[in-house]
PDB file of C-alpha atoms in Angstrom:
ATOM      1  CA  MET E 774       0.000   0.000   0.000  1.00 41.00           C
ATOM      2  CA  ILE E 775       2.787   2.436   0.855  1.00 42.00           C
ATOM      3  CA  GLY E 776       6.108   2.814  -0.854  1.00 44.00           C
ATOM      4  CA  ASN E 777       8.816   4.443   1.219  1.00 52.00           C
ATOM      5  CA  SER E 778       9.654   5.420   4.783  1.00 66.00           C
ATOM      6  CA  PRO E 779       8.521   6.991   7.095  1.00 68.00           C
ATOM      7  CA  GLU E 780       5.165   6.064   5.572  1.00 74.00           C
ATOM      8  CA  GLN E 781       6.076   2.398   5.275  1.00 79.00           C
ATOM      9  CA  TRP E 782       7.324   2.323   8.855  1.00 80.00           C
ATOM     10  CA  VAL E 783       4.140   3.918  10.225  1.00 82.00           C
ATOM     11  CA  ASN E 784       1.979   1.612   8.162  1.00 82.00           C
ATOM     12  CA  SER E 785       3.859  -1.466   9.405  1.00 83.00           C
ATOM     13  CA  LEU E 786       3.331  -0.259  12.975  1.00 84.00           C
ATOM     14  CA  MET E 787      -0.413  -0.045  12.381  1.00 89.00           C
ATOM     15  CA  ASP E 788      -0.399  -3.423  10.628  1.00 85.00           C
ATOM     16  CA  THR E 789       1.254  -4.985  13.675  1.00 87.00           C
ATOM     17  CA  LEU E 790      -0.299  -3.055  16.570  1.00 90.00           C
ATOM     18  CA  GLY E 791      -3.411  -1.426  15.114  1.00 89.00           C
ATOM     19  CA  ALA E 792      -4.378   2.037  16.390  1.00 90.00           C
ATOM     20  CA  PRO E 793      -1.808   1.903  19.248  1.00 93.00           C
ATOM     21  CA  GLY E 794       0.859   1.795  16.511  1.00 91.00           C
ATOM     22  CA  ALA E 795      -0.314   5.206  15.280  1.00 90.00           C
ATOM     23  CA  GLY E 796      -0.162   6.434  18.879  1.00 92.00           C
ATOM     24  CA  ILE E 797       3.428   5.263  19.251  1.00 92.00           C
ATOM     25  CA  ALA E 798       4.365   6.985  15.994  1.00 90.00           C
ATOM     26  CA  ILE E 799       2.849  10.270  17.183  1.00 91.00           C
ATOM     27  CA  ALA E 800       4.605  10.001  20.571  1.00 90.00           C
ATOM     28  CA  LEU E 801       7.907   9.643  18.712  1.00 88.00           C
ATOM     29  CA  GLU E 802       6.950  12.532  16.415  1.00 82.00           C
ATOM     30  CA  ASN E 803       6.797  14.782  19.494  1.00 78.00           C
ATOM     31  CA  LEU E 804      10.313  13.744  20.495  1.00 78.00           C
ATOM     32  CA  PHE E 805      11.729  13.754  16.963  1.00 76.00           C
ATOM     33  CA  PRO E 806       9.930  16.544  15.024  1.00 61.00           C
ATOM     34  CA  PRO E 807      11.428  15.515  11.639  1.00 60.00           C
ATOM     35  CA  LEU E 808       9.039  12.545  11.823  1.00 65.00           C
ATOM     36  CA  PRO E 809       6.044  14.487  10.452  1.00 73.00           C
ATOM     37  CA  SER E 810       2.553  14.320  11.921  1.00 76.00           C
ATOM     38  CA  GLU E 811       1.239  15.445   8.531  1.00 77.00           C
ATOM     39  CA  VAL E 812       2.197  11.979   7.274  1.00 79.00           C
ATOM     40  CA  ILE E 813       1.228   9.928  10.324  1.00 85.00           C
ATOM     41  CA  LEU E 814      -2.233  11.393  10.941  1.00 88.00           C
ATOM     42  CA  PRO E 815      -3.704  11.368   7.407  1.00 89.00           C
ATOM     43  CA  LEU E 816      -2.228   7.893   6.943  1.00 87.00           C
ATOM     44  CA  ALA E 817      -4.029   6.793  10.119  1.00 90.00           C
ATOM     45  CA  GLY E 818      -7.221   8.296   8.683  1.00 90.00           C
ATOM     46  CA  PHE E 819      -6.720   6.391   5.451  1.00 90.00           C
ATOM     47  CA  ALA E 820      -6.131   3.192   7.438  1.00 90.00           C
ATOM     48  CA  ALA E 821      -9.405   3.845   9.267  1.00 91.00           C
ATOM     49  CA  SER E 822     -11.245   4.314   5.955  1.00 90.00           C
ATOM     50  CA  THR E 823     -10.110   0.857   4.840  1.00 90.00           C
ATOM     51  CA  GLY E 824     -11.075  -0.769   8.130  1.00 89.00           C
ATOM     52  CA  GLN E 825      -7.463  -1.448   9.087  1.00 89.00           C
ATOM     53  CA  ILE E 826      -8.011   0.455  12.346  1.00 91.00           C
ATOM     54  CA  GLY E 827     -11.010   2.109  13.977  1.00 92.00           C
ATOM     55  CA  LEU E 828     -11.609   5.825  13.388  1.00 92.00           C
ATOM     56  CA  ILE E 829     -12.336   6.711  17.027  1.00 94.00           C
ATOM     57  CA  ALA E 830      -9.477   4.470  18.170  1.00 95.00           C
ATOM     58  CA  ALA E 831      -7.146   6.352  15.812  1.00 93.00           C
ATOM     59  CA  VAL E 832      -8.113   9.707  17.346  1.00 95.00           C
ATOM     60  CA  LEU E 833      -7.856   8.431  20.930  1.00 96.00           C
ATOM     61  CA  TRP E 834      -4.540   6.647  20.501  1.00 96.00           C
ATOM     62  CA  THR E 835      -2.833   9.443  18.551  1.00 94.00           C
ATOM     63  CA  THR E 836      -4.012  11.981  21.129  1.00 95.00           C
ATOM     64  CA  ALA E 837      -2.654   9.751  23.894  1.00 95.00           C
ATOM     65  CA  GLY E 838       0.622   9.534  21.971  1.00 93.00           C
ATOM     66  CA  SER E 839       0.753  13.325  21.683  1.00 92.00           C
ATOM     67  CA  VAL E 840       0.275  13.693  25.432  1.00 94.00           C
ATOM     68  CA  VAL E 841       2.942  11.086  26.254  1.00 94.00           C
ATOM     69  CA  GLY E 842       5.473  12.766  23.958  1.00 91.00           C
ATOM     70  CA  ALA E 843       4.642  16.206  25.349  1.00 91.00           C
ATOM     71  CA  LEU E 844       5.012  14.918  28.922  1.00 93.00           C
ATOM     72  CA  ALA E 845       8.492  13.612  28.137  1.00 91.00           C
ATOM     73  CA  LEU E 846       9.558  17.054  26.896  1.00 87.00           C
ATOM     74  CA  TYR E 847       7.823  18.737  29.843  1.00 91.00           C
ATOM     75  CA  GLY E 848       9.866  16.455  32.118  1.00 90.00           C
ATOM     76  CA  LEU E 849      13.044  17.478  30.296  1.00 86.00           C
ATOM     77  CA  GLY E 850      12.205  21.145  30.856  1.00 85.00           C
ATOM     78  CA  ALA E 851      11.421  20.530  34.545  1.00 88.00           C
ATOM     79  CA  TRP E 852      14.701  18.631  34.942  1.00 89.00           C
ATOM     80  CA  LEU E 853      16.670  21.440  33.307  1.00 81.00           C
ATOM     81  CA  GLY E 854      14.998  24.061  35.477  1.00 81.00           C
ATOM     82  CA  ARG E 855      15.541  27.794  35.388  1.00 75.00           C
ATOM     83  CA  GLU E 856      19.197  27.869  36.455  1.00 76.00           C
ATOM     84  CA  ARG E 857      20.372  25.226  33.995  1.00 77.00           C
ATOM     85  CA  THR E 858      18.391  26.837  31.196  1.00 73.00           C
ATOM     86  CA  ILE E 859      19.979  30.219  31.887  1.00 68.00           C
ATOM     87  CA  ALA E 860      23.431  28.616  32.101  1.00 70.00           C
ATOM     88  CA  LEU E 861      22.948  26.845  28.762  1.00 68.00           C
ATOM     89  CA  ALA E 862      21.430  29.902  27.081  1.00 62.00           C
ATOM     90  CA  SER E 863      24.238  32.154  28.295  1.00 61.00           C
ATOM     91  CA  LYS E 864      26.681  30.068  26.247  1.00 64.00           C
ATOM     92  CA  VAL E 865      24.801  30.936  23.060  1.00 58.00           C
ATOM     93  CA  PRO E 866      26.308  33.964  21.272  1.00 57.00           C
ATOM     94  CA  LEU E 867      24.334  37.207  21.669  1.00 52.00           C
ATOM     95  CA  VAL E 868      21.992  35.691  24.273  1.00 55.00           C
ATOM     96  CA  LYS E 869      21.883  37.262  27.732  1.00 60.00           C
ATOM     97  CA  ALA E 870      20.248  36.326  31.009  1.00 59.00           C
ATOM     98  CA  SER E 871      17.887  39.268  30.502  1.00 61.00           C
ATOM     99  CA  ASP E 872      16.586  37.576  27.332  1.00 59.00           C
ATOM    100  CA  ILE E 873      15.657  34.507  29.353  1.00 62.00           C
ATOM    101  CA  GLU E 874      13.960  36.667  31.969  1.00 63.00           C
ATOM    102  CA  LYS E 875      11.897  38.378  29.268  1.00 65.00           C
ATOM    103  CA  THR E 876      10.954  34.980  27.845  1.00 65.00           C
ATOM    104  CA  GLU E 877       9.919  33.839  31.323  1.00 68.00           C
ATOM    105  CA  ALA E 878       7.766  36.922  31.799  1.00 71.00           C
ATOM    106  CA  TRP E 879       6.149  36.358  28.394  1.00 69.00           C
ATOM    107  CA  PHE E 880       5.439  32.711  29.181  1.00 77.00           C
ATOM    108  CA  GLN E 881       3.916  33.607  32.542  1.00 77.00           C
ATOM    109  CA  ARG E 882       1.497  35.939  30.738  1.00 79.00           C
ATOM    110  CA  HIS E 883       0.738  33.807  27.681  1.00 78.00           C
ATOM    111  CA  GLY E 884       1.813  30.278  28.627  1.00 81.00           C
ATOM    112  CA  ALA E 885      -1.654  28.740  28.542  1.00 87.00           C
ATOM    113  CA  LYS E 886      -2.396  30.104  25.064  1.00 85.00           C
ATOM    114  CA  ALA E 887       1.083  29.149  23.861  1.00 84.00           C
ATOM    115  CA  VAL E 888       0.673  25.528  24.971  1.00 86.00           C
ATOM    116  CA  PHE E 889      -2.839  25.215  23.526  1.00 90.00           C
ATOM    117  CA  PHE E 890      -2.297  26.900  20.154  1.00 85.00           C
ATOM    118  CA  GLY E 891       1.296  25.675  19.938  1.00 81.00           C
ATOM    119  CA  ARG E 892      -0.052  22.135  19.596  1.00 83.00           C
ATOM    120  CA  MET E 893      -1.384  23.192  16.196  1.00 80.00           C
ATOM    121  CA  VAL E 894       1.838  24.710  14.860  1.00 77.00           C
ATOM    122  CA  PRO E 895       4.413  22.418  13.222  1.00 73.00           C
ATOM    123  CA  LEU E 896       7.742  22.161  15.077  1.00 70.00           C
ATOM    124  CA  PHE E 897       6.544  24.397  17.907  1.00 75.00           C
ATOM    125  CA  ARG E 898       3.962  21.779  18.849  1.00 77.00           C
ATOM    126  CA  SER E 899       6.847  19.738  20.260  1.00 76.00           C
ATOM    127  CA  LEU E 900       9.149  22.485  21.511  1.00 77.00           C
ATOM    128  CA  ILE E 901       6.504  24.376  23.520  1.00 83.00           C
ATOM    129  CA  SER E 902       6.462  21.593  26.116  1.00 86.00           C
ATOM    130  CA  VAL E 903      10.040  22.368  27.209  1.00 84.00           C
ATOM    131  CA  PRO E 904       9.460  25.955  28.476  1.00 85.00           C
ATOM    132  CA  ALA E 905       6.242  24.734  30.081  1.00 87.00           C
ATOM    133  CA  GLY E 906       8.365  22.314  32.087  1.00 88.00           C
ATOM    134  CA  VAL E 907      11.041  24.895  32.846  1.00 85.00           C
ATOM    135  CA  GLU E 908       8.391  27.272  34.171  1.00 85.00           C
ATOM    136  CA  ARG E 909       6.696  24.398  36.053  1.00 87.00           C
ATOM    137  CA  MET E 910       3.280  25.098  34.576  1.00 89.00           C
ATOM    138  CA  PRO E 911       0.785  23.230  36.793  1.00 93.00           C
ATOM    139  CA  LEU E 912       0.710  19.694  35.443  1.00 93.00           C
ATOM    140  CA  PRO E 913      -3.125  19.363  35.341  1.00 94.00           C
ATOM    141  CA  LEU E 914      -3.317  22.586  33.303  1.00 93.00           C
ATOM    142  CA  PHE E 915      -0.544  21.454  30.973  1.00 93.00           C
ATOM    143  CA  LEU E 916      -2.189  18.072  30.471  1.00 94.00           C
ATOM    144  CA  GLY E 917      -5.603  19.613  29.827  1.00 95.00           C
ATOM    145  CA  LEU E 918      -4.341  22.150  27.283  1.00 93.00           C
ATOM    146  CA  THR E 919      -2.101  19.613  25.561  1.00 93.00           C
ATOM    147  CA  THR E 920      -4.862  17.017  25.338  1.00 95.00           C
ATOM    148  CA  LEU E 921      -7.409  19.480  23.952  1.00 94.00           C
ATOM    149  CA  GLY E 922      -5.045  21.108  21.451  1.00 92.00           C
ATOM    150  CA  SER E 923      -3.704  17.732  20.308  1.00 92.00           C
ATOM    151  CA  ALA E 924      -7.194  16.261  19.958  1.00 94.00           C
ATOM    152  CA  ILE E 925      -8.245  19.126  17.664  1.00 93.00           C
ATOM    153  CA  TRP E 926      -5.101  18.870  15.511  1.00 90.00           C
ATOM    154  CA  ASN E 927      -5.157  15.073  15.327  1.00 92.00           C
ATOM    155  CA  THR E 928      -8.879  14.819  14.615  1.00 93.00           C
ATOM    156  CA  ALA E 929      -8.670  17.340  11.761  1.00 89.00           C
ATOM    157  CA  PHE E 930      -5.895  15.460   9.979  1.00 89.00           C
ATOM    158  CA  ILE E 931      -7.228  11.985  10.651  1.00 92.00           C
ATOM    159  CA  MET E 932     -10.627  13.023   9.281  1.00 91.00           C
ATOM    160  CA  ALA E 933      -8.954  14.567   6.233  1.00 88.00           C
ATOM    161  CA  GLY E 934      -7.164  11.288   5.539  1.00 88.00           C
ATOM    162  CA  TYR E 935     -10.379   9.364   6.169  1.00 90.00           C
ATOM    163  CA  VAL E 936     -12.368  11.471   3.703  1.00 88.00           C
ATOM    164  CA  LEU E 937      -9.652  11.647   1.029  1.00 87.00           C
ATOM    165  CA  GLY E 938      -8.930   7.921   1.196  1.00 81.00           C
ATOM    166  CA  GLU E 939      -6.220   6.957  -1.291  1.00 80.00           C
ATOM    167  CA  ASN E 940      -5.600  10.649  -1.949  1.00 83.00           C
ATOM    168  CA  TRP E 941      -4.556  11.231   1.686  1.00 74.00           C
ATOM    169  CA  LYS E 942      -1.133  12.490   0.566  1.00 75.00           C
ATOM    170  CA  GLU E 943      -2.792  15.719  -0.614  1.00 74.00           C
ATOM    171  CA  VAL E 944      -3.014  16.722   3.066  1.00 71.00           C
ATOM    172  CA  SER E 945       0.759  16.402   3.449  1.00 67.00           C
ATOM    173  CA  GLY E 946       1.305  18.801   0.558  1.00 67.00           C
ATOM    174  CA  TYR E 947      -0.836  21.546   2.102  1.00 65.00           C
ATOM    175  CA  VAL E 948       0.695  21.119   5.547  1.00 66.00           C
ATOM    176  CA  SER E 949       4.199  21.065   4.100  1.00 63.00           C
ATOM    177  CA  THR E 950       3.555  24.501   2.611  1.00 64.00           C
ATOM    178  CA  TYR E 951       2.088  25.693   5.923  1.00 60.00           C
ATOM    179  CA  SER E 952       5.107  24.310   7.821  1.00 61.00           C
ATOM    180  CA  LYS E 953       7.542  26.081   5.514  1.00 64.00           C
ATOM    181  CA  LEU E 954       5.711  29.368   6.010  1.00 67.00           C
ATOM    182  CA  VAL E 955       5.772  28.964   9.796  1.00 58.00           C
ATOM    183  CA  LEU E 956       9.453  28.039   9.761  1.00 60.00           C
ATOM    184  CA  GLY E 957      10.237  30.957   7.454  1.00 65.00           C
ATOM    185  CA  VAL E 958       8.515  33.419   9.774  1.00 62.00           C
ATOM    186  CA  ALA E 959      10.350  31.926  12.774  1.00 55.00           C
ATOM    187  CA  VAL E 960      13.712  32.289  11.001  1.00 60.00           C
ATOM    188  CA  LEU E 961      12.955  35.909  10.120  1.00 64.00           C
ATOM    189  CA  VAL E 962      12.021  36.677  13.730  1.00 57.00           C
ATOM    190  CA  VAL E 963      15.236  35.088  15.021  1.00 53.00           C
ATOM    191  CA  LEU E 964      17.325  36.976  12.456  1.00 61.00           C
ATOM    192  CA  ALA E 965      15.633  40.234  13.430  1.00 60.00           C
ATOM    193  CA  LEU E 966      16.390  39.594  17.111  1.00 54.00           C
ATOM    194  CA  VAL E 967      20.012  38.724  16.356  1.00 56.00           C
ATOM    195  CA  LEU E 968      20.432  41.839  14.195  1.00 66.00           C
ATOM    196  CA  ARG E 969      18.909  43.966  16.922  1.00 59.00           C
ATOM    197  CA  ARG E 970      21.316  42.496  19.486  1.00 56.00           C
ATOM    198  CA  VAL E 971      24.341  43.039  17.211  1.00 59.00           C
ATOM    199  CA  VAL E 972      23.411  46.693  16.655  1.00 61.00           C
ATOM    200  CA  ARG E 973      22.837  47.205  20.384  1.00 60.00           C
ATOM    201  CA  SER E 974      26.186  45.577  21.254  1.00 59.00           C
ATOM    202  CA  ARG E 975      28.027  47.842  18.826  1.00 62.00           C
ATOM    203  CA  ARG E 976      26.339  50.927  20.264  1.00 62.00           C
ATOM    204  CA  GLU E 977      27.312  49.880  23.786  1.00 58.00           C
ATOM    205  CA  LYS E 978      30.948  49.420  22.708  1.00 60.00           C
ATOM    206  CA  ARG E 979      31.023  52.898  21.164  1.00 63.00           C
ATOM    207  CA  HIS E 980      29.804  54.431  24.413  1.00 59.00           C
ATOM    208  CA  ASP E 981      32.426  52.532  26.515  1.00 58.00           C
TER     209      ASP E 981
END
């Protein structure tokens, strides 16, 4: 049915384990973002349309996988903690402790929205769990937001694959474009911040 990996790998997981196989694939996708959910989820929907797995089971197991993967990254953030994060960040060129403090303040104001909506943004859907752990967001709140956001994202893509059937790969094309746009915007923001820091550093040197 499927030609090459990671599609073949995900399909073999579902062949062997059923819907839990899709859940395992999504849990790994959270830990290794290059393994794309835009392949796993529509493929799970297609599998449900053929009767290979159940539709509701696909949604439940992939959502459970999302939560498990997010919890692992939350645990990493909690283990790192504030001091380790600052120590690691301070080794990055042009990054200062004040930058981390500003990020902390931003997360304290918008953390709930970031965790919820971040689950629907490629790449960030995995990474957002780390600052949530660093900031020790209350675990019940983190779990609730992650479960709800993941359920919406997973259901949308599984249903798309279910409806499109053998044409499920069309979903991947649209999401790939969306992912590139998101990544492009993120790169531009980072470049703007770096440029701003370089200019500020040069000004400070002139005044010294």
